[in-house]
Amino acid sequence: MTTTKTIAFVLYPGLTTLDFVGPLQVISGLQGLGLGFEAVTVAAARRPLPTDSPVSVTASHTFEQVPAPYGLIVPGGGAPTFAALADEQLTGYVRQAAQDAEVVGSVCTGSLILGAAGLLEGREAVTHWAAMPMLRAFGATPVSRRWVADGRVLTAAGVAAGIDMALHLVTELVGEDAARTIQAAIEYDPQPPLGPIDWDRVDRAFMESVIRSAAEKGLADHPELLARLATADGARSVSP
Amino acid sequence: MTTTKTIAFVLYPGLTTLDFVGPLQVISGLQGLGLGFEAVTVAAARRPLPTDSPVSVTASHTFEQVPAPYGLIVPGGGAPTFAALADEQLTGYVRQAAQDAEVVGSVCTGSLILGAAGLLEGREAVTHWAAMPMLRAFGATPVSRRWVADGRVLTAAGVAAGIDMALHLVTELVGEDAARTIQAAIEYDPQPPLGPIDWDRVDRAFMESVIRSAAEKGLADHPELLARLATADGARSVSP
């Protein structure tokens, strides 16, 4: 008898919707191929959670129902994600669920949640480009790539990078054919109308100040953690 | 006094999650720039709706609350989207809301819903690559592009194409600077691990049979509409 391998996406209030929906769509496609994988979403409770967008989302399972998934993927966001760093129920679940997981993943600032759960110590990782130095607060080495695999820990860059990371994960788990099938099914043949990001035209200071404000807002009641992040961030030495 | 321009994403049970979340994330970003636009999601009722993925979504507004949006975007999906073609409450809302809208958009098989609402007659349009011929059932001319603009009607190809279409829409509505800012914020700098879709390796017959089965399932109680789609589909003469 084969056991279905569950990949759990961790939901919490205020997260960035595309952070989890991008890779969830890919892993749902993997489930559809009947190769022994299933996708679930997990949250503290099965009730509608606000997101950063005008839509609420309800997880398919509670944390209690999925204590030991095969894989775990933690999405990110703005101020609510920083608040989540101090949410012991959430970080406790992530830490416990990661314990025996074969894959521990994140998208965007979700890697900071992995960090807060103690899972990035001594590892290379990536996060949203404007938050990169903050990874140091958790003992991680920021590496500017679309996704970074360090052992079983797989972190993706900001928001949309989760789609690329998930297709990579499918390739690793079951091979290129499945990844190509899913890519065609979701017609992921990107044609950004203005081309790839032109980093020379990006107002980095603006976006970095947005992230800094989000940290201050989310961690207003947790000055020690905020100070750790701010110190790491102040030592900015990583350019995407 | 300026009036906020509302862009409404139409939700219904069983839709493909990434179809609406991709462009919703982009238009939410536009809202965040404070340029007079806002994003909302609308549904028949504000209760959790199942999607094609293991997550339920709750709209921010009801159809009644948003009778005349500035823009309307209709996502697609599999069998539930075909069922939606015969849902008169849904197509009635789409028809009415589109009446004075400046932008009438769709993602993936959402264009078939625009067609069922009578909005594609005589227009060029696109849909998921495996469903292209079905557009003819609604008097539309299928055109294989990432997105197709014909007057105020803006249709996107399958699933992930909605992100590209939404960035194009932002460029049209407020200019390239805003689109670049949003693209950087959501780090949409795609790097599909296996490259763009290699169409020569895509099993077209398989995916086309999936779409055909979805139509048969979704429209089991509406043989006339199914026959119209099947006839159009049977005349396959469009290659993506």
XYZ file of C-alpha atoms in Angstrom:
480
model
C 0.000 0.000 0.000
C 1.276 3.438 -0.883
C 0.639 6.374 1.377
C -0.376 9.675 -0.133
C 2.265 12.341 0.434
C 0.664 15.541 1.677
C 2.024 18.990 0.900
C 0.529 21.523 3.290
C 0.277 25.254 2.614
C 0.163 27.245 5.841
C -2.469 30.003 5.925
C -2.732 32.853 8.424
C -4.617 36.167 8.487
C -3.409 38.869 6.112
C -1.032 36.789 3.999
C -0.318 37.666 0.366
C -2.790 35.701 -1.734
C -0.574 34.956 -4.746
C 2.232 33.727 -2.447
C 0.303 30.553 -1.766
C -2.098 30.336 -4.697
C 0.720 30.224 -7.263
C 2.427 27.131 -5.850
C -0.904 25.668 -4.648
C -2.172 25.659 -8.231
C 0.969 23.778 -9.278
C 0.785 21.219 -6.460
C -2.971 20.770 -7.032
C -2.004 19.939 -10.601
C 0.462 17.389 -9.266
C -2.347 15.873 -7.193
C -4.442 15.645 -10.354
C -1.778 13.537 -12.044
C -2.404 10.731 -9.565
C 1.228 10.205 -8.639
C 0.646 9.880 -4.896
C 0.750 13.537 -3.849
C -1.996 15.724 -2.480
C -2.199 19.402 -1.621
C -3.948 20.790 1.441
C -4.174 24.178 3.084
C -3.899 24.366 6.852
C -4.757 27.077 9.366
C -5.445 27.430 13.064
C -9.155 27.105 12.285
C -11.296 26.467 9.240
C -12.860 29.904 8.989
C -12.449 32.652 6.415
C -9.176 34.535 6.873
C -8.597 37.977 5.401
C -5.729 38.288 2.916
C -3.801 41.269 1.562
C -6.313 41.315 -1.309
C -10.094 41.754 -1.318
C -10.833 38.071 -0.857
C -10.940 35.811 2.210
C -9.649 32.265 2.196
C -10.668 29.204 4.189
C -8.198 26.363 4.684
C -9.133 22.790 3.867
C -7.709 21.509 7.173
C -6.730 22.642 10.651
C -3.184 22.443 11.983
C -4.281 19.575 14.231
C -5.496 17.567 11.250
C -2.125 17.704 9.479
C 0.532 17.283 12.179
C 3.171 15.596 10.026
C 2.941 16.480 6.325
C 5.427 15.257 3.733
C 6.017 18.858 2.726
C 5.231 22.261 4.171
C 5.104 25.595 2.330
C 4.805 28.901 4.179
C 3.671 31.981 2.229
C 4.590 35.552 3.130
C 3.127 39.019 3.070
C 3.474 42.452 4.629
C 2.714 43.613 8.184
C 0.570 40.527 8.998
C 3.510 38.265 8.140
C 5.748 40.181 10.510
C 3.021 39.849 13.154
C 2.994 36.126 12.416
C 6.681 35.897 13.407
C 5.516 36.421 16.980
C 2.484 34.120 16.725
C 3.574 31.135 18.778
C 0.697 28.946 17.648
C 1.753 29.468 14.044
C 5.510 29.171 14.493
C 4.923 26.235 16.842
C 2.945 24.443 14.150
C 5.555 25.204 11.495
C 8.339 23.920 13.754
C 6.459 20.739 14.633
C 5.192 20.014 11.123
C 8.678 20.597 9.715
C 10.247 18.118 12.097
C 9.841 15.043 9.924
C 8.959 16.783 6.653
C 10.985 15.971 3.554
C 10.400 19.450 2.131
C 10.198 22.688 4.109
C 9.419 25.555 1.777
C 8.497 29.214 1.768
C 7.528 31.984 -0.612
C 8.496 35.646 -0.213
C 8.700 36.797 3.432
C 7.368 33.389 4.450
C 11.046 32.503 4.846
C 11.159 34.858 7.829
C 8.485 32.669 9.441
C 10.690 29.633 8.806
C 13.448 31.657 10.438
C 11.325 32.551 13.459
C 10.559 28.838 13.825
C 14.313 28.187 14.016
C 14.503 26.385 10.674
C 17.006 28.603 8.824
C 19.938 28.552 11.244
C 23.126 28.104 9.191
C 21.247 27.766 5.909
C 21.207 29.693 2.655
C 17.822 31.222 1.891
C 15.993 33.857 -0.113
C 13.002 36.111 0.540
C 11.390 39.143 -1.120
C 14.211 41.219 -2.635
C 13.484 44.188 -0.393
C 13.688 42.100 2.806
C 16.831 40.096 2.077
C 19.078 41.345 4.909
C 16.421 40.427 7.494
C 17.197 36.757 6.936
C 20.411 37.295 8.911
C 18.343 37.878 12.057
C 17.607 34.135 11.971
C 21.114 32.911 11.275
C 20.506 32.463 7.546
C 22.727 33.561 4.680
C 20.729 35.555 2.106
C 21.295 34.353 -1.463
C 19.712 36.284 -4.326
C 18.220 33.616 -6.550
C 14.711 32.835 -7.788
C 14.652 29.933 -5.341
C 17.269 28.481 -3.020
C 17.513 24.823 -2.028
C 19.617 24.082 1.045
C 19.045 20.479 2.025
C 15.325 19.984 2.526
C 14.728 23.721 2.931
C 13.473 25.368 -0.256
C 12.857 29.106 -0.172
C 11.510 31.265 -3.021
C 11.990 34.949 -3.764
C 9.033 37.379 -3.674
C 5.401 36.498 -4.413
C 5.356 35.249 -8.038
C 8.586 33.286 -7.507
C 6.504 30.646 -5.750
C 5.250 29.395 -9.128
C 8.796 28.799 -10.388
C 9.792 27.154 -7.112
C 6.783 24.829 -7.182
C 7.523 23.680 -10.729
C 11.103 23.027 -9.641
C 9.776 21.033 -6.697
C 7.563 18.935 -8.978
C 10.589 18.203 -11.148
C 12.505 17.083 -8.067
C 9.662 14.988 -6.680
C 8.403 13.214 -9.790
C 10.351 14.427 -12.818
C 10.298 16.787 -15.754
C 7.367 15.224 -17.613
C 4.951 15.995 -14.795
C 6.303 19.531 -14.451
C 5.866 20.117 -18.193
C 2.311 18.774 -18.108
C 1.358 21.059 -15.228
C 3.104 24.033 -16.824
C 1.089 23.520 -20.022
C -2.152 22.959 -18.082
C -1.786 26.283 -16.264
C -0.395 27.876 -19.446
C 2.595 29.236 -17.547
C 4.369 30.683 -20.550
C 5.114 34.098 -19.079
C 5.109 37.182 -21.274
C 5.364 40.155 -18.915
C 4.228 43.052 -21.122
C 7.197 45.239 -20.131
C 9.658 42.352 -20.095
C 11.515 40.970 -17.079
C 11.991 43.295 -14.118
C 14.376 46.094 -15.079
C 16.225 46.316 -11.780
C 17.935 49.566 -12.743
C 14.532 51.251 -12.802
C 13.262 49.794 -9.534
C 12.908 52.275 -6.672
C 14.609 50.041 -4.129
C 14.595 52.607 -1.336
C 10.827 52.972 -1.608
C 10.096 49.252 -1.449
C 12.627 48.751 1.367
C 10.879 51.483 3.349
C 7.552 49.715 2.726
C 8.995 46.505 4.165
C 10.510 48.358 7.115
C 7.160 50.020 7.897
C 5.435 46.653 7.610
C 7.872 45.195 10.167
C 7.311 48.114 12.527
C 3.558 47.804 12.244
C 3.413 44.020 12.515
C 5.830 43.817 15.432
C 4.766 46.940 17.350
C 4.139 44.780 20.435
C 7.366 42.801 20.035
C 10.197 45.334 20.230
C 12.931 42.731 20.759
C 12.125 40.814 17.595
C 11.700 44.057 15.689
C 15.111 45.195 16.914
C 16.714 41.942 15.715
C 15.206 42.413 12.249
C 16.079 46.106 12.154
C 19.690 45.422 13.114
C 19.999 42.775 10.404
C 18.262 45.068 7.936
C 20.473 48.007 8.900
C 23.516 45.953 7.919
C 22.199 45.818 4.282
C 24.916 44.287 2.265
C 22.903 42.138 -0.096
C 21.817 43.399 -3.481
C 19.394 41.357 -5.506
C -14.294 65.088 -6.501
C -12.863 61.991 -8.100
C -14.753 58.737 -8.023
C -12.875 55.541 -7.312
C -12.911 53.212 -10.280
C -13.817 49.692 -9.213
C -12.482 46.593 -10.925
C -14.604 43.592 -9.970
C -13.443 39.969 -10.139
C -16.368 37.597 -10.530
C -16.245 34.524 -8.277
C -18.341 31.366 -8.578
C -18.073 27.828 -7.157
C -15.262 25.667 -8.494
C -13.326 28.297 -10.415
C -9.562 27.985 -10.929
C -7.912 29.855 -8.076
C -4.897 31.271 -9.924
C -7.150 32.567 -12.723
C -8.408 35.332 -10.475
C -5.685 35.595 -7.831
C -2.968 36.416 -10.388
C -4.674 39.509 -11.802
C -6.296 40.329 -8.439
C -2.828 40.635 -6.877
C -1.837 43.028 -9.657
C -4.982 45.176 -9.381
C -4.722 45.174 -5.555
C -1.240 46.560 -6.122
C -2.755 49.255 -8.350
C -5.194 50.082 -5.551
C -2.238 50.426 -3.186
C -0.670 53.075 -5.410
C -3.548 55.447 -4.643
C -4.308 56.325 -8.239
C -8.083 56.091 -7.940
C -8.604 52.388 -8.588
C -9.853 49.684 -6.270
C -10.211 45.925 -6.604
C -13.171 43.941 -5.301
C -14.341 40.369 -5.639
C -18.030 39.738 -6.244
C -20.189 36.663 -5.936
C -23.857 35.727 -5.599
C -23.367 35.661 -1.828
C -20.575 36.358 0.630
C -19.967 32.815 1.756
C -17.015 30.497 1.199
C -17.002 29.033 -2.314
C -15.036 25.918 -3.204
C -12.356 26.326 -5.873
C -10.485 23.832 -8.041
C -7.791 23.800 -5.321
C -7.989 22.848 -1.645
C -8.989 26.319 -0.480
C -12.330 28.132 -0.354
C -12.717 31.797 -1.172
C -15.174 34.410 0.054
C -15.896 37.473 -2.071
C -15.623 40.965 -0.630
C -18.971 41.998 -2.146
C -22.194 40.576 -3.545
C -23.302 41.075 -7.135
C -25.998 43.467 -5.875
C -23.391 45.658 -4.179
C -21.405 46.200 -7.366
C -23.966 46.642 -10.159
C -21.891 48.921 -12.377
C -18.132 48.492 -11.955
C -15.589 50.362 -14.058
C -14.053 47.030 -14.994
C -15.074 43.403 -14.781
C -12.804 40.348 -14.922
C -14.206 36.814 -15.194
C -11.931 33.876 -14.297
C -12.266 30.399 -15.736
C -11.816 26.803 -14.726
C -12.880 23.268 -15.622
C -16.277 21.571 -15.318
C -17.659 24.198 -12.882
C -16.922 26.934 -15.431
C -18.860 25.048 -18.080
C -21.693 24.675 -15.561
C -21.467 28.427 -14.999
C -22.239 29.027 -18.686
C -25.786 27.910 -17.905
C -26.032 29.779 -14.596
C -28.403 32.608 -15.473
C -27.778 34.498 -12.255
C -24.061 34.587 -13.071
C -24.312 35.343 -16.783
C -27.069 37.846 -16.016
C -24.776 39.685 -13.607
C -21.891 39.616 -16.078
C -24.123 40.983 -18.852
C -25.538 43.741 -16.657
C -22.241 44.722 -15.026
C -20.549 44.802 -18.426
C -23.151 47.133 -19.858
C -21.430 50.387 -18.895
C -18.018 48.976 -17.965
C -14.944 50.447 -19.617
C -13.104 47.123 -19.360
C -14.632 43.661 -19.732
C -11.979 41.036 -19.127
C -11.541 37.316 -18.690
C -8.868 34.758 -17.888
C -8.715 31.255 -19.331
C -12.141 29.682 -19.988
C -13.673 32.735 -18.319
C -13.959 34.050 -21.877
C -16.580 31.373 -22.532
C -18.651 32.952 -19.743
C -18.305 36.312 -21.498
C -19.459 34.498 -24.619
C -22.453 32.941 -22.867
C -23.376 36.443 -21.674
C -23.417 37.570 -25.297
C -20.344 39.787 -25.011
C -18.052 38.196 -27.605
C -20.246 38.333 -30.708
C -18.075 39.457 -33.620
C -14.993 39.954 -31.454
C -11.525 38.469 -31.391
C -10.785 36.610 -28.157
C -8.556 34.019 -26.527
C -9.082 31.307 -23.910
C -7.130 28.321 -22.577
C -5.164 26.866 -25.496
C -7.037 23.554 -25.333
C -10.468 25.246 -25.526
C -9.820 27.726 -28.351
C -12.310 26.442 -30.950
C -15.155 26.646 -28.416
C -15.046 30.436 -28.674
C -16.728 30.113 -32.091
C -19.888 28.851 -30.357
C -20.364 32.434 -29.160
C -19.612 34.205 -32.415
C -16.031 35.038 -31.455
C -12.907 34.616 -33.549
C -10.216 32.706 -31.624
C -6.815 34.419 -31.734
C -3.815 32.673 -30.180
C -2.087 35.377 -28.195
C -1.194 35.816 -24.508
C -4.019 38.351 -24.293
C -6.327 39.833 -26.880
C -7.810 43.342 -26.725
C -10.790 43.977 -28.980
C -12.282 47.296 -28.045
C -13.104 47.216 -24.347
C -13.025 43.414 -24.246
C -9.733 42.036 -22.947
C -9.351 38.258 -22.819
C -6.330 36.328 -21.527
C -5.051 32.859 -22.408
C -4.989 30.066 -19.801
C -4.632 30.525 -16.031
C -1.222 32.195 -15.547
C -1.813 34.511 -18.527
C -4.028 36.594 -16.277
C -0.942 38.074 -14.611
C 0.447 39.305 -17.929
C -2.962 40.639 -18.977
C -3.393 42.521 -15.702
C 0.009 44.195 -15.995
C -0.924 45.190 -19.545
C -4.199 46.603 -18.224
C -2.370 48.647 -15.571
C -0.126 50.063 -18.295
C -3.187 51.028 -20.316
C -5.042 52.527 -17.355
C -2.287 54.493 -15.629
C 0.999 53.948 -17.440
C 4.208 51.978 -17.447
C 5.653 53.374 -14.200
C 2.812 51.912 -12.143
C 3.038 48.583 -13.957
C 6.785 48.422 -13.302
C 6.287 49.245 -9.616
C 3.688 46.503 -9.200
C 5.790 44.012 -11.168
C 8.749 44.644 -8.843
C 6.549 44.519 -5.737
C 5.229 41.077 -6.665
C 8.671 40.096 -7.985
C 7.173 38.938 -11.260
C 10.459 38.134 -12.955
C 9.523 34.692 -14.266
C 12.109 31.945 -14.453
C 10.205 28.742 -15.294
C 12.707 26.037 -14.346
C 12.220 24.167 -17.645
C 11.960 27.346 -19.710
C 8.898 28.564 -21.608
C 6.318 25.954 -22.625
C 7.796 23.663 -25.265
C 4.678 23.289 -27.403
C 6.202 20.473 -29.413
C 6.266 18.358 -26.266
C 2.756 19.178 -25.090
C 0.245 16.337 -25.276
C -2.468 18.435 -26.887
C -4.885 15.569 -27.430
C -4.803 14.710 -23.726
C -5.539 18.258 -22.547
C -8.204 18.740 -25.202
C -9.910 15.570 -23.994
C -9.749 16.917 -20.430
C -11.510 20.103 -21.561
C -14.082 18.110 -23.531
C -14.842 15.921 -20.502
C -15.137 19.031 -18.339
C -17.679 20.466 -20.773
C -19.669 17.222 -20.783
C -19.680 17.066 -17.004
C -20.459 20.725 -16.425
C -23.219 20.867 -19.029
C -24.775 17.427 -18.540
C -28.134 19.090 -17.888
C -27.819 21.516 -20.798
C -27.479 19.385 -23.930
C -28.175 22.245 -26.356
C -25.370 24.410 -25.059
C -23.061 21.396 -24.884
C -23.906 20.598 -28.502
C -23.061 24.164 -29.569
C -19.667 23.935 -27.859
C -19.020 20.446 -29.202
C -19.834 21.502 -32.742
C -17.492 24.483 -32.514
C -14.844 22.308 -30.884
C -15.276 19.615 -33.521
C -14.391 22.178 -36.179
C -10.912 22.547 -34.601
C -8.945 24.703 -36.941
C -7.038 26.812 -34.464
C -3.617 25.822 -33.259
C -2.043 27.718 -30.437
